[in-house]
XYZ file of C-alpha atoms in Angstrom:
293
model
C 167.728 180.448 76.312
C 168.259 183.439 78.903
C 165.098 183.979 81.370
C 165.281 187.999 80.040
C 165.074 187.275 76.538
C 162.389 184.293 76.795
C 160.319 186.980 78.336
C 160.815 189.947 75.762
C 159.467 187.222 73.062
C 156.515 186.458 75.576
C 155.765 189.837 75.706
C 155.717 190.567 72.488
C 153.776 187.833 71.454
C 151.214 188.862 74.078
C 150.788 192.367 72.430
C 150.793 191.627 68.870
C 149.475 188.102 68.514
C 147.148 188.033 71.038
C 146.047 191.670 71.237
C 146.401 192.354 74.406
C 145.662 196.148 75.939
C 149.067 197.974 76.286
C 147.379 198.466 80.400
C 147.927 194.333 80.025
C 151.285 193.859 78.874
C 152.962 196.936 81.229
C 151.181 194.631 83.861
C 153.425 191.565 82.787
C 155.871 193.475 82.262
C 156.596 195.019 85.228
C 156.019 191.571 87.334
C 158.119 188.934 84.895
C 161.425 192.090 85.344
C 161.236 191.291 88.833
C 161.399 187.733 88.786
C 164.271 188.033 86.412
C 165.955 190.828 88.860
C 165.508 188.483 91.341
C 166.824 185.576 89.694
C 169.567 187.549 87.695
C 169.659 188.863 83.871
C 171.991 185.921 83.396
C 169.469 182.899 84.478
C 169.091 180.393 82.039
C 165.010 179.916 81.425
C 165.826 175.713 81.785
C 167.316 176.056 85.145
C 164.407 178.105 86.729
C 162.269 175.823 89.318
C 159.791 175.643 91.592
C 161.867 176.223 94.758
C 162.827 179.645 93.218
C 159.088 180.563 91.745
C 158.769 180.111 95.962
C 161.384 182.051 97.377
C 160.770 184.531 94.911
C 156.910 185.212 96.706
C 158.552 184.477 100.151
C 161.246 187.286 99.347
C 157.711 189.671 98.089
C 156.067 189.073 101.258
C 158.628 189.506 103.419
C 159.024 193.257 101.673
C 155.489 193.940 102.618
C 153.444 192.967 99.950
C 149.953 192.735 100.099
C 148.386 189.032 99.299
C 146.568 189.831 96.229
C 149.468 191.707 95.389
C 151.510 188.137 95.317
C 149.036 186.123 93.838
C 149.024 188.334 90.629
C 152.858 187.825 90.098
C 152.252 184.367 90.568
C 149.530 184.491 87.879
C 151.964 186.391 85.444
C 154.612 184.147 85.928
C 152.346 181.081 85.426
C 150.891 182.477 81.918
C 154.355 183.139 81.086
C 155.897 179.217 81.988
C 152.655 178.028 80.107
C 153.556 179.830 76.857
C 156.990 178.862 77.190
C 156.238 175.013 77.598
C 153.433 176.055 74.094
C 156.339 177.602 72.451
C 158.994 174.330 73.071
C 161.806 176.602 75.497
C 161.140 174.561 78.616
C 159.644 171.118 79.744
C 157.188 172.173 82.261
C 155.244 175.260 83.893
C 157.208 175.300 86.990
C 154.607 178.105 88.579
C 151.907 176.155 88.127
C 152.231 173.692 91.200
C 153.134 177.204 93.876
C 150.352 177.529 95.709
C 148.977 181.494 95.410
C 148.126 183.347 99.062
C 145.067 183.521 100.389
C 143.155 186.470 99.329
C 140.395 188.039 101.381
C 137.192 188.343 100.343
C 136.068 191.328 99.635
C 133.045 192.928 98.226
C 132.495 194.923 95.357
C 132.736 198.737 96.751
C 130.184 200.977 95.399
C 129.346 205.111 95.595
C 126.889 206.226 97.918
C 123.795 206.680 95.005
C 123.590 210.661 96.451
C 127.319 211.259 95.458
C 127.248 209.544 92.084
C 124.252 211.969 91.482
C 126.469 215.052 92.371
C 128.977 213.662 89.742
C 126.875 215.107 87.311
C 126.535 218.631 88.526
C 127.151 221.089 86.419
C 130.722 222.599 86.567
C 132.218 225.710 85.150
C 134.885 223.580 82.969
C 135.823 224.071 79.484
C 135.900 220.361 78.939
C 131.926 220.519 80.563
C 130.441 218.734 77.544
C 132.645 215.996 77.231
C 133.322 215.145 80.704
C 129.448 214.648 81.320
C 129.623 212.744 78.192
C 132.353 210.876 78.745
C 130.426 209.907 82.785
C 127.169 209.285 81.443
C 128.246 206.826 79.097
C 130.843 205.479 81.332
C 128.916 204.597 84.404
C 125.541 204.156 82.222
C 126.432 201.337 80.040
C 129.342 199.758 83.099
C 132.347 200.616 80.662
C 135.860 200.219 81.812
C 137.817 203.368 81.570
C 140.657 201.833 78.737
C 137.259 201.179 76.937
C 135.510 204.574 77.122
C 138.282 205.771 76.329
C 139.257 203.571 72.969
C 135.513 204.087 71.657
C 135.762 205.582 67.893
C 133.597 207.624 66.695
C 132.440 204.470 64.246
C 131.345 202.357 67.264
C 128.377 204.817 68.287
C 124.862 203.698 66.034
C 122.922 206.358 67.163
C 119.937 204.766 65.134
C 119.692 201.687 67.605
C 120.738 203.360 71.000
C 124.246 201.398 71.265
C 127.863 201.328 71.474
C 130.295 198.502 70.061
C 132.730 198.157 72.587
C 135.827 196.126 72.955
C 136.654 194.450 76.131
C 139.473 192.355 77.276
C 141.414 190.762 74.812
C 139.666 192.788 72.308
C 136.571 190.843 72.546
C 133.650 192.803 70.743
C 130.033 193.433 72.523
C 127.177 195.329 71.856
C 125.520 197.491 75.044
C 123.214 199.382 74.971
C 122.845 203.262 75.489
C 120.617 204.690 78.365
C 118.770 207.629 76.934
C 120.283 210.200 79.130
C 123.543 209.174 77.764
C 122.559 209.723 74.584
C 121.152 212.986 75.139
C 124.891 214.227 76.706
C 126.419 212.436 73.830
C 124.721 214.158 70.751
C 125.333 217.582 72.871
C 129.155 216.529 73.432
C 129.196 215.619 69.582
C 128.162 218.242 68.782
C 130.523 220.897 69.968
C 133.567 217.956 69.462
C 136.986 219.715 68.240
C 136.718 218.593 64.498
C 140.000 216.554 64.314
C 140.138 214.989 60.722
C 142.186 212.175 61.267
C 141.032 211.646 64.864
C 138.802 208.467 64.891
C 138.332 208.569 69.150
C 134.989 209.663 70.905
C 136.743 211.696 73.665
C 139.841 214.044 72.883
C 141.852 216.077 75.059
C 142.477 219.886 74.114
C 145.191 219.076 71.866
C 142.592 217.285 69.948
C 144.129 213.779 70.371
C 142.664 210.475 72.490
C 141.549 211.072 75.866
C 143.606 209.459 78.180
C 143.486 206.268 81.181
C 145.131 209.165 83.217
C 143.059 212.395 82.465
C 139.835 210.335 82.833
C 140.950 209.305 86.759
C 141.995 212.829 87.107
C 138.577 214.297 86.410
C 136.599 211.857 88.485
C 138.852 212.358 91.238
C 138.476 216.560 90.770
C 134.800 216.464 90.089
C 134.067 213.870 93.724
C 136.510 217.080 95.582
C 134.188 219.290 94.298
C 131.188 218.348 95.450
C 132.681 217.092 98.689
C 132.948 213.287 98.104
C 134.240 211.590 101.485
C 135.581 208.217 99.754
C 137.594 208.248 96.308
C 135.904 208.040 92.982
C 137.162 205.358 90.331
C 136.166 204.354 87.008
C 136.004 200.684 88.800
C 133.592 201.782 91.656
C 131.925 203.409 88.773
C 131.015 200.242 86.968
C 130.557 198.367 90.247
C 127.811 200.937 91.321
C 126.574 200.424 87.308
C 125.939 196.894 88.406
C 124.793 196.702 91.539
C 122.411 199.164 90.665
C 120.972 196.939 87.983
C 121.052 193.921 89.752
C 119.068 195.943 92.600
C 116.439 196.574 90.138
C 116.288 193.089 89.180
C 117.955 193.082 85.848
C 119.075 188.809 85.612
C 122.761 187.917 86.265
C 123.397 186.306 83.077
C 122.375 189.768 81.375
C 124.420 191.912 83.751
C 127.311 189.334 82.829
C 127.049 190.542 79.417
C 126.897 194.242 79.777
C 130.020 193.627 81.673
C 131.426 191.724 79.197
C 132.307 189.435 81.826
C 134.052 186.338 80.915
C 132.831 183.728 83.616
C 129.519 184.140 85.469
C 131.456 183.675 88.989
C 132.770 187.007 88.350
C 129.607 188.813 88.214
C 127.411 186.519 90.653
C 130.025 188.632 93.417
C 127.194 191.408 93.247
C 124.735 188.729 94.958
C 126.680 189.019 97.720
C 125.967 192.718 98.585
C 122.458 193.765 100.449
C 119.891 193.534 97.488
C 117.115 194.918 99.536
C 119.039 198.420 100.497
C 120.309 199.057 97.106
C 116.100 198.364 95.398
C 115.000 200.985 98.395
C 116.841 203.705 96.960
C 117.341 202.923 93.182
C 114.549 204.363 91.738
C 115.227 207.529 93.444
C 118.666 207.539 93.689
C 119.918 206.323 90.087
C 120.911 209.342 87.920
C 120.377 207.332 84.873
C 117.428 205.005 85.891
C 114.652 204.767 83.976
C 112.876 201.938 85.666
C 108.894 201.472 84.514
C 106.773 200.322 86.999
């Protein structure tokens, strides 16, 4: 079996068997093509090995690459061997015994708590409602932007406060919604283009599904209009969602789920960051706390 077309079946087994987000499989995508550039459209998947998995990350690092950069194609290529030793077209995961780069440790980044205030100034926008909306819920239930912006209108019980969301691998949870989200949700609802066949939350002015793209856009407009000195991302959005939480002494395990994090390492990175500045100014400096004391 060619290398190419052992791929195109892996990929398409990854978006219709196992669900995966169309972010995911462009991911893959765009990683396995190189290794098959690299190796030639005319590589036979059984004559791939590990001394060409390694010259394929020497050749990436000596074109600049960054580290994390290389360990990601190494991950892609190893999920792909492992579903091709699953699926019977080769013996053995020939990735799997390459040794990934180091990758520096780094800390999760978060806003300043005065500039993800100003997010929420009022703007003279015609898409006012539903971007304040779209940021209240975003950053005050932690939501990743491809889920904000693949809510239906079916996932919001405004009777108990919360959203259904659906994570990573289309796994399901339940979060809750702060009150001041649902406040600039009923108001956004309310004024909503009525698109009949339109199941999403947040549309675009053409009445269709708000975009990965138009959501960025907007947070990076509405941080240059009130003067923001770093970037604004829907990550460091949910990154200041949790260290704000974790500040205020919310437990890990509980933070993990709001997240819908799949291993506890990944969120027990926030214990890392300086606990006792972020409590000092989270009561004051939380637009969507609502701590009791």
């Amino acid at each position: 079996m060619l290398l190419s077309k052992a791929i195109d079946q892996f990929l398409h087994e990854l978006a219709d068997v196992r669900l995966a987000s169309e972010h995911t499989v462009a991911a893959y995508r765009r990683d396995l093509v190189r290794f098959v550039a690299f190796c030639g459209e005319d590589a036979s998947l059984s004559a791939i090995n590990r001394t060409q998995v390694q010259d394929w990350l020497v050749d990436s690092h000596a074109a600049g690459l960054a580290a994390s950069t290389l360990a990601r194609r190494l991950s892609a290529l190893s999920s792909f061997f492992d579903a091709a030793v699953q699926a019977g077209w080769c013996r053995a995961n020939v990735a799997a015994g390459v040794r990934p780069p180091k990758l520096p440790k780094r800390l999760p980044r978060t806003l300043p708590p005065e500039q993800t205030a100003a997010l929420m100034n009022h703007t003279d926008r015609a898409s006012e409602l539903r971007d304040l909306a779209l940021l209240a819920v975003m950053y005050g239930c932690g939501l990743r932007v491809s889920e904000v912006v693949g809510l239906n209108l079916d996932d919001i019980d405004m009777d108990q406060f919360e959203l259904r969301v659906f994570g990573k691998g289309r796994k399901e949870r339940i979060v809750p919604l702060p009150q001041g989200a649902v406040e600039y949700l009923q108001a956004y609802l309310g004024e909503r283009i009525s698109a009949v066949e339109e199941k999403a939350v947040f549309l675009n002015r053409f009445g269709r599904r708000l975009t990965v793209r138009s959501v960025q856009r907007m947070l990076k407009d509405r941080a240059l209009e009130n003067g923001a000195d770093i970037s604004v991302t829907p990550h460091r959005l949910r990154h200041s969602f949790a260290t704000h939480l974790l500040a205020s002494g919310v437990d890990l395990r509980a933070i993990q789920e709001l997240l819908g994090h799949a291993s506890l390492a990944t969120t027990e990175r926030y214990t890392h960051l300086d606990i006792a500045k972020l409590t000092e100014v989270y009561d004051e400096a939380h637009p969507r706390a609502r701590r009791k004391g």
